[in-house]
Coordinates of C-alpha atoms in Angstrom, one line a residue:
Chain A
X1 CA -186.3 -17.1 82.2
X2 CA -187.1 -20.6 82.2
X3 CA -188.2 -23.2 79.1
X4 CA -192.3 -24.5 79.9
X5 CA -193.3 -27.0 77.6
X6 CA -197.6 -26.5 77.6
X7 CA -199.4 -29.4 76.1
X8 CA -202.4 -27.7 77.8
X9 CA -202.4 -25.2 75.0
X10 CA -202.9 -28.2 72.5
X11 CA -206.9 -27.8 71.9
X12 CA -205.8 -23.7 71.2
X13 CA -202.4 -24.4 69.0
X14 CA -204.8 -26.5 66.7
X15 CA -207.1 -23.2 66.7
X16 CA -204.7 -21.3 65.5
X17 CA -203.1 -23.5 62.7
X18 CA -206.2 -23.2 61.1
X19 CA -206.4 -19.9 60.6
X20 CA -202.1 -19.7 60.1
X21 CA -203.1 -22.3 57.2
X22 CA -206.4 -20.4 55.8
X23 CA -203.9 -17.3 55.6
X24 CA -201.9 -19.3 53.5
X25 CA -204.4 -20.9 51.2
X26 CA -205.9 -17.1 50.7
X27 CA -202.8 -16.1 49.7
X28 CA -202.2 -18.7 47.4
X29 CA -205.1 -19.3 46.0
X30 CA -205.3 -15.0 45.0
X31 CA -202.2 -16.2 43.1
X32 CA -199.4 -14.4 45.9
X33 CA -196.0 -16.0 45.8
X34 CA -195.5 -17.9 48.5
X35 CA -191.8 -16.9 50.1
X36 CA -189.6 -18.5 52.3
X37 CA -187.0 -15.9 53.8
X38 CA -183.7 -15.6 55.7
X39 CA -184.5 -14.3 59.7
X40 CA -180.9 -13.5 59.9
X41 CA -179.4 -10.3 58.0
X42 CA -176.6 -8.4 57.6
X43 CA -177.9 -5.2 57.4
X44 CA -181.1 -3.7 57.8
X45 CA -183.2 -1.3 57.0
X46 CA -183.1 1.5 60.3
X47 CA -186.3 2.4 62.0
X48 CA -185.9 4.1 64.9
X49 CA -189.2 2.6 66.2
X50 CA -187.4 -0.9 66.6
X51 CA -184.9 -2.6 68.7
X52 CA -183.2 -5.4 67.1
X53 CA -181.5 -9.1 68.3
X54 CA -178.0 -8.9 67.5
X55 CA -175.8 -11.7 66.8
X56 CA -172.4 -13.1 65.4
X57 CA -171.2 -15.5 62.5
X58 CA -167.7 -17.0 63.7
X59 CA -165.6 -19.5 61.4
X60 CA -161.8 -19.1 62.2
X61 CA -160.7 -15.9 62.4
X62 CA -163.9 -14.4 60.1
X63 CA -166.7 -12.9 62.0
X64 CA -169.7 -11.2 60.2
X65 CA -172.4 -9.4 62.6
X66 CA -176.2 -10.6 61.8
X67 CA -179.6 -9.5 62.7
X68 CA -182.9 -11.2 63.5
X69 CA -185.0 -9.8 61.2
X70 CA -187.8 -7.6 62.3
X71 CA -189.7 -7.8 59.3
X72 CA -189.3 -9.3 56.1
X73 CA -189.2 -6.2 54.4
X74 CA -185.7 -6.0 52.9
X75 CA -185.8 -9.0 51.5
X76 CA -189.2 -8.8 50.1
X77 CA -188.7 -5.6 48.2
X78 CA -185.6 -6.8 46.7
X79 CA -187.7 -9.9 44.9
X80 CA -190.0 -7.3 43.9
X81 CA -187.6 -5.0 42.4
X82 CA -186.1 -7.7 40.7
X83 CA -189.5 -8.6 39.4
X84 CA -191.4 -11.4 41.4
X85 CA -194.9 -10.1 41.5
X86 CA -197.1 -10.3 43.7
X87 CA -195.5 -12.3 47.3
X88 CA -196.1 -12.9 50.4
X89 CA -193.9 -14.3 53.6
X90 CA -195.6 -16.1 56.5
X91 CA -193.0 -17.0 59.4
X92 CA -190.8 -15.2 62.4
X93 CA -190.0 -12.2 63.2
X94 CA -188.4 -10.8 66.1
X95 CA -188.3 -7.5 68.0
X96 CA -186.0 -6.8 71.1
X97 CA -187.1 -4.8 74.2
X98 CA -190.7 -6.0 73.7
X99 CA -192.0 -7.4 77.1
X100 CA -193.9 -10.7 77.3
X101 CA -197.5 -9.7 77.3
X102 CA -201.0 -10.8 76.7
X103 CA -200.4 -9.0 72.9
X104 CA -196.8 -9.1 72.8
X105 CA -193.7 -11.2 72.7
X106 CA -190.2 -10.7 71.4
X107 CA -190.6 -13.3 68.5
X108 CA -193.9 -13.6 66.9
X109 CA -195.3 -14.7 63.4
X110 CA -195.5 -12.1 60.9
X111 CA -197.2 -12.2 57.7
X112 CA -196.5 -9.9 55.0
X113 CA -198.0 -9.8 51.5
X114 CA -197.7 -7.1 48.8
X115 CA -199.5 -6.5 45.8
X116 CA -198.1 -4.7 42.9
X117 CA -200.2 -1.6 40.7
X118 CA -202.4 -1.3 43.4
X119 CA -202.7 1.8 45.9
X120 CA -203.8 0.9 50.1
X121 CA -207.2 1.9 49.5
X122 CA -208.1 -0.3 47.0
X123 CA -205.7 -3.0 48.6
X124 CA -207.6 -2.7 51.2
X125 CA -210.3 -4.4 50.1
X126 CA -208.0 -7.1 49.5
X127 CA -207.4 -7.6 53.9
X128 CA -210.7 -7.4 54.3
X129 CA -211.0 -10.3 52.0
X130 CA -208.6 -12.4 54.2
X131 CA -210.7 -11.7 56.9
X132 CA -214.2 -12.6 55.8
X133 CA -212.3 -15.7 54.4
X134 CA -211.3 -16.6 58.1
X135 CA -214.6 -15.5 59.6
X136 CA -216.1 -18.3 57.0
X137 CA -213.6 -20.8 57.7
X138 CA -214.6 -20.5 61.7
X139 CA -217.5 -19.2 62.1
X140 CA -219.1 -20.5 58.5
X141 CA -220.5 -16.6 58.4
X142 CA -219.2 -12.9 57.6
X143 CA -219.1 -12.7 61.4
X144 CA -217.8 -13.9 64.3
X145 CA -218.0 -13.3 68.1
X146 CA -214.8 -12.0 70.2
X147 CA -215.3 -11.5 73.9
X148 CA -219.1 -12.1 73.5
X149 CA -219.8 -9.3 70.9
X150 CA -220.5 -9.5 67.1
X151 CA -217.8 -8.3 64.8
X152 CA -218.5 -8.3 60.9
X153 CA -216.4 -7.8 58.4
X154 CA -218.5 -6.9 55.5
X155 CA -216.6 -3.3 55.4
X156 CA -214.8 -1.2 57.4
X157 CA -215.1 1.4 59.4
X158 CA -212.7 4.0 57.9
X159 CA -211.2 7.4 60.0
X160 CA -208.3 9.4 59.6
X161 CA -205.7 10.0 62.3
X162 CA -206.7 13.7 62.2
X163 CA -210.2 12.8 62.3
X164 CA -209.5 10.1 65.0
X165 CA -207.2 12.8 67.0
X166 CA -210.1 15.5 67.3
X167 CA -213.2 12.6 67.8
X168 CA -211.4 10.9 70.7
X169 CA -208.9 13.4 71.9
X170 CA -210.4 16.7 70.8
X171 CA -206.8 17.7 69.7
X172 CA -207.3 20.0 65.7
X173 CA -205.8 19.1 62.4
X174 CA -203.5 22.1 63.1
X175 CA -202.6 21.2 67.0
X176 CA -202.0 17.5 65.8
X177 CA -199.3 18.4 63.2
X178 CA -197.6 21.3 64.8
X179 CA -195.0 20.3 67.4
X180 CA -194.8 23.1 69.5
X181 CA -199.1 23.4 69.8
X182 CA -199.3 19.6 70.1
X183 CA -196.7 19.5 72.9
X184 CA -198.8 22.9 74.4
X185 CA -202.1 20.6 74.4
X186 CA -200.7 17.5 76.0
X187 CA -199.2 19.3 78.7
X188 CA -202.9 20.9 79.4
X189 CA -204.3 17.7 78.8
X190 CA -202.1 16.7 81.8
X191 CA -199.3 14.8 80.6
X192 CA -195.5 15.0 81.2
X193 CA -194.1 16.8 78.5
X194 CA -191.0 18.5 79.9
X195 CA -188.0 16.5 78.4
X196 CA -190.0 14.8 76.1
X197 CA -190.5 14.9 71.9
X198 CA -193.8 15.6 69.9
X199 CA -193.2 11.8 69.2
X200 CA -193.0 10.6 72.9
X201 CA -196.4 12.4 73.6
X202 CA -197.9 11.5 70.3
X203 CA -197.8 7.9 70.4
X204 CA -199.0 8.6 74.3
X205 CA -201.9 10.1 73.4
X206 CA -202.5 7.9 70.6
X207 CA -202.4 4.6 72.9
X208 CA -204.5 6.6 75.9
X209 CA -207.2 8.0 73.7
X210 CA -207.3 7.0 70.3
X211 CA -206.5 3.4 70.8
X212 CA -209.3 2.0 73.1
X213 CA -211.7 3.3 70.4
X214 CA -210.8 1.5 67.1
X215 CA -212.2 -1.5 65.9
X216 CA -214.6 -1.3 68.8
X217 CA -218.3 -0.8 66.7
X218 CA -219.2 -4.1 65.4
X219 CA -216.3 -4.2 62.8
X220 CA -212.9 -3.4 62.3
X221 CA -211.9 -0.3 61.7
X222 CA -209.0 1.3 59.0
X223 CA -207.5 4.3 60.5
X224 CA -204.6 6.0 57.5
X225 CA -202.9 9.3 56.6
X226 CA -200.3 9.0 59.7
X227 CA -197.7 12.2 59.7
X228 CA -195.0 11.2 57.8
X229 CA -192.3 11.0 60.7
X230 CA -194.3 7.5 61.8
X231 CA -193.8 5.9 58.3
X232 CA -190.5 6.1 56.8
X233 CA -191.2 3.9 54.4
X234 CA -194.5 4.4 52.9
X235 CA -195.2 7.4 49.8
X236 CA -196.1 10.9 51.1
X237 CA -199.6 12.0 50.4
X238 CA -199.0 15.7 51.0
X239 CA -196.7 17.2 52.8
X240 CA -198.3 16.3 56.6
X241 CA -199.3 13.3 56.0
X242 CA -197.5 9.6 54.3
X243 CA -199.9 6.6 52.7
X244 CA -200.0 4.6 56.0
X245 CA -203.3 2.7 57.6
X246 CA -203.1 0.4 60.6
X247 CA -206.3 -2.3 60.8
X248 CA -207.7 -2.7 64.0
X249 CA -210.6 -5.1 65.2
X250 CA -211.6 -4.6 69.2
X251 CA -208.7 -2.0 70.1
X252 CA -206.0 -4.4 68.6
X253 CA -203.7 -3.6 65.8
X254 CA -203.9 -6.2 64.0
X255 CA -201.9 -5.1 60.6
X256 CA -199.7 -2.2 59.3
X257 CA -200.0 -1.7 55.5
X258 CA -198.1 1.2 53.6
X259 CA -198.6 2.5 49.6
X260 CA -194.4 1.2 49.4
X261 CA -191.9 4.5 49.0
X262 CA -190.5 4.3 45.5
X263 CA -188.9 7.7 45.0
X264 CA -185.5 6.9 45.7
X265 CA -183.9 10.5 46.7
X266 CA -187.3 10.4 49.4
X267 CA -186.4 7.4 50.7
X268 CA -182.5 8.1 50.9
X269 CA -183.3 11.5 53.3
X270 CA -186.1 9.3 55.4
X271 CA -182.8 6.9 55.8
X272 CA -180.8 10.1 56.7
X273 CA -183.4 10.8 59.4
X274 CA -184.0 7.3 61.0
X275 CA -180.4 6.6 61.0
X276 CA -180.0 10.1 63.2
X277 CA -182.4 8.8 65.3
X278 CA -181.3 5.4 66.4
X279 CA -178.0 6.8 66.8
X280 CA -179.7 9.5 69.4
X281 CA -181.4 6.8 71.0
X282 CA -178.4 4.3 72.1
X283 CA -180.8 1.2 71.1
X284 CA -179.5 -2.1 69.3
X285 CA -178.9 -1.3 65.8
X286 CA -177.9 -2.9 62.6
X287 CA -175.7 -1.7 59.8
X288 CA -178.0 -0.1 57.5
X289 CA -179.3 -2.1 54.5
X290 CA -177.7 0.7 51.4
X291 CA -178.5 -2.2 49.4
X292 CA -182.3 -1.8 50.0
X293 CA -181.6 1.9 48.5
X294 CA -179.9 0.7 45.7
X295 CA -183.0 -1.5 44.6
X296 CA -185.6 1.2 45.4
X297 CA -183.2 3.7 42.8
X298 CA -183.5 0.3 40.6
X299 CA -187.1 0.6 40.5
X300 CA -189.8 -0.5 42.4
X301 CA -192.6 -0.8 41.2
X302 CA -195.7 0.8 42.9
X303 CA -196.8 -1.5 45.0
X304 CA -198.7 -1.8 48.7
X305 CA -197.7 -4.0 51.1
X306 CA -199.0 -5.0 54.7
X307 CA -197.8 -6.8 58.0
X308 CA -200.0 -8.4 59.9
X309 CA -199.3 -10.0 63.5
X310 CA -200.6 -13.4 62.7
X311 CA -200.9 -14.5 66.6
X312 CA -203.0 -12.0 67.2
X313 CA -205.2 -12.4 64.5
X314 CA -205.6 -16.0 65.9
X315 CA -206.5 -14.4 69.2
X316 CA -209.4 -12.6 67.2
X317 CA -210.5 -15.3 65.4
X318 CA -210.9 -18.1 67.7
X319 CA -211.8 -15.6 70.8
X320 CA -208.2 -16.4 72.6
X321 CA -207.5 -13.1 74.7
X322 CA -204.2 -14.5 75.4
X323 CA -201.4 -15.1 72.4
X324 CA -199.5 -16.9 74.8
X325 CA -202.5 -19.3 75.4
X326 CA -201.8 -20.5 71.8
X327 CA -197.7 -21.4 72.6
X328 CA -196.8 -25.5 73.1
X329 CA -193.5 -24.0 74.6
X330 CA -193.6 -20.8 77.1
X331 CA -191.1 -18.7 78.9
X332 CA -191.6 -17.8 82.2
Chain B
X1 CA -188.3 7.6 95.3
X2 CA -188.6 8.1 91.3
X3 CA -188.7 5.2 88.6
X4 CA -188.9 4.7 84.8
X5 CA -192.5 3.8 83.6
X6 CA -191.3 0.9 82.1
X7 CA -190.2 -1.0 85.2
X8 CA -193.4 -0.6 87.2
X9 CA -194.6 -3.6 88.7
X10 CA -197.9 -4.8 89.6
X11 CA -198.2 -4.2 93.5
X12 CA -196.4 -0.8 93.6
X13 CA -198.1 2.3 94.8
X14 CA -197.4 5.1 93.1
X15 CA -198.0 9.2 92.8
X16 CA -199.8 10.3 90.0
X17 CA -201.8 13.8 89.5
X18 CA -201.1 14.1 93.6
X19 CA -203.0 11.1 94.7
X20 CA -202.1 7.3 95.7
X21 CA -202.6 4.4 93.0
X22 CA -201.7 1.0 93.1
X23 CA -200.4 -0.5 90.0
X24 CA -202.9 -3.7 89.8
X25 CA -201.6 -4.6 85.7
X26 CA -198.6 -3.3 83.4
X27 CA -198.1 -4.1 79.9
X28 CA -195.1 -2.7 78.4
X29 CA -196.1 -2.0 74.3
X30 CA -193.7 -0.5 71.7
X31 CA -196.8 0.3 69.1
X32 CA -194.1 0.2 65.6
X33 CA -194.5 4.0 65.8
X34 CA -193.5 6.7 68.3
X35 CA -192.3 5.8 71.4
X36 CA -192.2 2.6 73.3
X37 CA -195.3 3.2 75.9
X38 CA -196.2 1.3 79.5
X39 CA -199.9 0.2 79.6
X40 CA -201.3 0.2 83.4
X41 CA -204.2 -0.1 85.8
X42 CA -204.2 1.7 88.4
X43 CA -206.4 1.9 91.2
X44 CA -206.9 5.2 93.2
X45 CA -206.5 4.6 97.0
X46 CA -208.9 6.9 97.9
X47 CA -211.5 6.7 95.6
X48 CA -211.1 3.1 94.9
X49 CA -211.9 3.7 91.6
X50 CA -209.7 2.2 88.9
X51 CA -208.5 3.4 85.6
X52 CA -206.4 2.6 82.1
X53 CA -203.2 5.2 82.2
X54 CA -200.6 4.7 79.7
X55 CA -197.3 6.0 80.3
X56 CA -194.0 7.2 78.2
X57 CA -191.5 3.7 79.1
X58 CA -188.9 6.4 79.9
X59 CA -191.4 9.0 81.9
X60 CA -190.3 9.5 85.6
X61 CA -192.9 8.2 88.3
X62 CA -193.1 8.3 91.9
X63 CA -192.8 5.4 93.7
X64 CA -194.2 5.4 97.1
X65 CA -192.3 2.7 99.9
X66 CA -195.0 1.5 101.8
X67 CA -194.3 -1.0 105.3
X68 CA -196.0 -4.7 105.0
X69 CA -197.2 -4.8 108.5
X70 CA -198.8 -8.2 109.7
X71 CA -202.7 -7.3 110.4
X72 CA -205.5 -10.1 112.2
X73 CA -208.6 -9.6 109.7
X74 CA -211.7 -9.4 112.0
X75 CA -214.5 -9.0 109.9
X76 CA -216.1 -7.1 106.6
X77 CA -219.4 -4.6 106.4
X78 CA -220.9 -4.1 103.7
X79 CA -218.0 -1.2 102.1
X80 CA -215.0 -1.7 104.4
X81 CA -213.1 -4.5 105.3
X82 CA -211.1 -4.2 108.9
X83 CA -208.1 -5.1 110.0
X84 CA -206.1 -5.1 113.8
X85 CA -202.4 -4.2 113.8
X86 CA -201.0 -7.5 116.5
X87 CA -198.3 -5.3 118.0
X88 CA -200.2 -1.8 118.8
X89 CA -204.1 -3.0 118.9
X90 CA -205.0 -0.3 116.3
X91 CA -207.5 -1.1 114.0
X92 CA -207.6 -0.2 110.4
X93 CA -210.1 0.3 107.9
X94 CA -210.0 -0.7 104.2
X95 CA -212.9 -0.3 101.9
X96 CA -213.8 -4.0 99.9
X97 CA -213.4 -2.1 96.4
X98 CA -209.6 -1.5 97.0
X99 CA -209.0 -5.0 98.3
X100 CA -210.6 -6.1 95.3
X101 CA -212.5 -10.0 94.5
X102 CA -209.9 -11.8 97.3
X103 CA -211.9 -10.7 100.2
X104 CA -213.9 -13.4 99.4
X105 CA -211.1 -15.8 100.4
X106 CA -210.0 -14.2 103.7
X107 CA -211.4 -16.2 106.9
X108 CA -212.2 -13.6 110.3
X109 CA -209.1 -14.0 112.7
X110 CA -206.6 -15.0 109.9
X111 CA -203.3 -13.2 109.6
X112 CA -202.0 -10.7 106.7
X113 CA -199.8 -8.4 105.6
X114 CA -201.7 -4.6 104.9
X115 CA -199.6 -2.0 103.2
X116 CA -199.5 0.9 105.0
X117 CA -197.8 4.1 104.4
X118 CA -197.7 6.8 107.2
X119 CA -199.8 4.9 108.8
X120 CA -202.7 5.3 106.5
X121 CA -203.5 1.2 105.2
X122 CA -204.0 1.2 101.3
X123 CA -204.5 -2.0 100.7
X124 CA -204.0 -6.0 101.6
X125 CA -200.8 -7.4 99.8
X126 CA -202.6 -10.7 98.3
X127 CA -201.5 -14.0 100.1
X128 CA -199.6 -16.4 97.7
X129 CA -202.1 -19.5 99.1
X130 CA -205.1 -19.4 101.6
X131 CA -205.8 -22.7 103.0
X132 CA -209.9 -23.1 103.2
X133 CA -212.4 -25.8 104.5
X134 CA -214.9 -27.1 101.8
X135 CA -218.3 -27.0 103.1
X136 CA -220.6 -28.1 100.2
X137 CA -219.6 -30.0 97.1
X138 CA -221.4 -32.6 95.0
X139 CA -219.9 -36.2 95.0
X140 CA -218.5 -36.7 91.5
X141 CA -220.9 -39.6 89.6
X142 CA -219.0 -42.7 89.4
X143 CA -217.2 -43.7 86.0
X144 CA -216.6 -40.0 85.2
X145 CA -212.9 -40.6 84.2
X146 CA -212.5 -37.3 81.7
X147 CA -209.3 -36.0 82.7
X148 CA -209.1 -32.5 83.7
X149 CA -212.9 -32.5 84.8
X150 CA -213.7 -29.8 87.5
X151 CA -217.1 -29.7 89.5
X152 CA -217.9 -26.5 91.9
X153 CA -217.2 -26.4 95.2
X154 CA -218.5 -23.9 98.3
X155 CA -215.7 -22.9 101.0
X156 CA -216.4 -22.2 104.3
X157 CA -215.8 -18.3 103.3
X158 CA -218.7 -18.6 101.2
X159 CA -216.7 -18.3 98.3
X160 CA -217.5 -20.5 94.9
X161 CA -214.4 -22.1 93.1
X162 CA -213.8 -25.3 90.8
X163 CA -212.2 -28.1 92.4
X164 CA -210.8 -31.6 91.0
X165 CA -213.7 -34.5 91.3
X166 CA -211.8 -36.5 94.1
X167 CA -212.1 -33.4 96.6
X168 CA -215.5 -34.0 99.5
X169 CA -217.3 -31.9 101.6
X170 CA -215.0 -31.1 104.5
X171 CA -212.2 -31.7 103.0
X172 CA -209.3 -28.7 103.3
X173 CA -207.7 -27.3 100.3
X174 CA -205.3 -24.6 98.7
X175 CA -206.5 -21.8 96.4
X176 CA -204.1 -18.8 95.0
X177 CA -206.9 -16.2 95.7
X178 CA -205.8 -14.0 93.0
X179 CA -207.0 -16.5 90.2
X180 CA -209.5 -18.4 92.5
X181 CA -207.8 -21.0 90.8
X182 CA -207.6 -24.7 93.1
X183 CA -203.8 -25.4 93.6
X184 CA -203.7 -28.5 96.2
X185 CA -205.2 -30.5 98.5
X186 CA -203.8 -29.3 102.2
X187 CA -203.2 -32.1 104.7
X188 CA -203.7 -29.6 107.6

């Protein structure tokens, strides 16, 4: 890899400040806490879904092993424990083994905000918000264009992953949560499954078949209740199924927002798992955060809280189909 | 010869459901839940037609090795383009769809490398730069100094692409026919 500085990208980096600043001034002006956070940690929380940057502290003979953070998470629910209110955190965050892409890249600007007494439905209303403030700030309307169609954001389209699952994929509420019939219908569905989990195939399916179709109808479109094994740290809502909706506008996720796991022995096992997991797996992982435990048995507050990938919500909003089109300084 | 998902490359040719595909775009996505996954488009030899597959990173797929052989391009119809192997005189047929939008760049008698495996051609492996002969362009007005500023210019392919003011009519220049993107004037 190589260092390319790309004044080109000028006209589109000024783009996107505006809406990295409108973020901000939404946030601030709905009263959030503005936060400004470590990127390097000790310890983090595990998810097996994530391969971490890994990194050393050296002065004499002390060393201390640190992180790039992956989210701000940790941190985040700590002040919230402790009793900060409503927050939010706009700034890096870094993910290994993701590829440079036209959606992805290994360090990227996250923004998190999470509002206390609140559940994800009603907080919601609260993204859409953000968005209809950006749409106003670029487009001076409730609506903006994005590859030459209309996208409004006056509501959203709302769908379960069940109901998305048997709409797109014709796959049943009792196929999609049963391992062994899930695995049965992929394999007649034609993929690979031999060697592979009900997770491996899931989040196949998912990107072939589900994907494409979100966010795709004139407005963006809130798809929740994820089985529980894809969100470790939101609150169950039955037994299947955890508090857990991903945003999507034009077959992009564009933000990940949980109702915030509180029970403390819950959380603990979901550790338990994920930790099992990443040690299976042979990826990049951290020591695990037991401190992050420790404030959820404290008392967290109920609370809902969502990441949102702000490059590509600058791709949206100024009609960029490329977040690297948007980077002064490239790798190649 | 077999290969992870995740380290396909645009270009390859691969197996999938018993048929040929070449790999035209990968993009490598870890979605925060599940499995890391390999976006693709692939385009069926055969058929031509293309389509959005995405793969497990860690699946196994079938990489097919395929010989570069250097081919004279004679001419196009209206579906196939066709091609002469230099060393045998065999001639080999490839329909436009699977060459895709750089036929439009490729001048009758020129030389190229066509993939071929067991002597079947599947496609044309792009050239990096075609060197082309500008037969219409507009002279740029006088005193229009915006930096940057492109104007459109024909080639003697036929083909339409956006050129720097300074280029004239007869002039000879370099395009990367994947982009149809200008990348030099060629003193040749």
């Amino acid at each position: 890899m190589n260092v390319k500085a790309s004044v080109s990208n000028l006209e589109n980096y000024k783009k996107y400040l505006i809406i990295k600043n409108e973020i901000v001034s939404f946030l601030v002006k709905k009263n959030y806490q503005e936060l400004d956070l470590p990127v390097l940690s000790p310890k983090l929380i595990p998810e097996s879904c994530l391969e971490v940057f890994q990194t050393e502290f050296r002065n004499m003979s002390y060393k201390q092993k640190l992180f790039l953070t992956p989210s701000p998470e940790l941190f985040i629910k700590r002040l919230i424990a402790d009793g900060i209110g409503d927050c939010f955190y706009l700034g890096k965050a870094f993910r290994n083994a993701e590829h440079f892409s036209s959606k992805h890249s290994f360090e990227f600007t996250i923004c998190e905000f999470y509002k206390l007494n609140t559940d994800y439905m009603s907080f919601s209303k609260e993204v859409l918000d953000l968005f209809l403030a950006l749409a106003k700030k670029v487009n001076g309307k409730n609506y903006i264009y994005f590859k030459g169609k209309k996208i409004s954001f006056e509501s959203f389209e709302k769908i379960t992953v069940a109901q998305a699952f048997y709409k797109y994929a014709s796959i049943k509420d009792t196929e999609l949560f049963n391992h062994k019939a899930f695995l049965k219908v992929a394999g007649l569905k034609g993929y690979k499954t031999e060697g592979f989990s009900y997770e491996d195939l899931w989040s196949q399916i998912y990107a072939q078949e589900v994907e494409p179709n979100l966010g795709i109808s004139g407005r963006p479109t809130l798809i929740y209740e994820y089985p529980s094994v894809f969100a470790p740290l939101a609150k169950p809502k039955n037994k299947k199924v955890s508090k857990r909706f991903e945003v999507y506008i034009s077959g992009i996720e564009i933000g990940n927002c949980y109702d915030e796991l509180n029970d403390y022995k819950l959380q603990r096992n979901r550790f338990a798992i994920e930790e099992r997991l990443l040690n299976q797996s042979g990826t990049i992982w951290a020591d695990t955060d037991y401190g992050f435990l420790e404030a959820v048995r404290k008392g967290l507050p109920n609370c809902s809280g969502i990441a949102i990938g702000v490059e590509r919500l600058g791709m949206i909003f100024s009609d960029t189909h490329n977040i690297n089109d948007f980077k002064l300084i490239n790798f190649e | 010869m077999m290969q992870q998902a995740g380290n396909l490359k645009k270009g390859e040719f691969i197996i999938y459901q018993g048929d040929i595909w070449q790999v035209q775009k990968t993009e490598f996505y870890s979605p925060g839940k599940g499995s890391a996954l390999m976006r693709t488009k692939i385009k069926n030899v055969s058929s031509s037609k293309a389509i959005d597959y995405t793969f497990k990173s860690n699946e196994s797929v079938e990489i097919i090795e395929v010989l570069s052989v250097e081919m004279q391009y004679l001419y196009k119809d209206s579906e196939s383009a066709f091609f002469m192997n230099q060393q045998t005189y065999n001639q080999y047929e490839i329909p436009l769809d699977m060459i895709g939008d750089i036929i439009k760049f490729f001048k009758e008698g020129e030389t190229m490398y066509v993939y071929v495996s067991d002597d079947k051609p599947l496609s044309v492996r792009p050239p990096v730069s075609v060197t082309l002969k500008v037969t219409h362009t507009e002279n740029a007005a006088k005193g229009d100094t915006v930096t940057n500023a492109k104007k459109e210019a024909e080639l003697e392919t036929g083909a339409k692409v956006m050129v720097p003011l300074f280029i004239k009519t007869g002039e000879v220049v370099t395009i990367n026919p994947e982009t149809g993107e200008y990348t030099g004037r060629s003193n040749a």
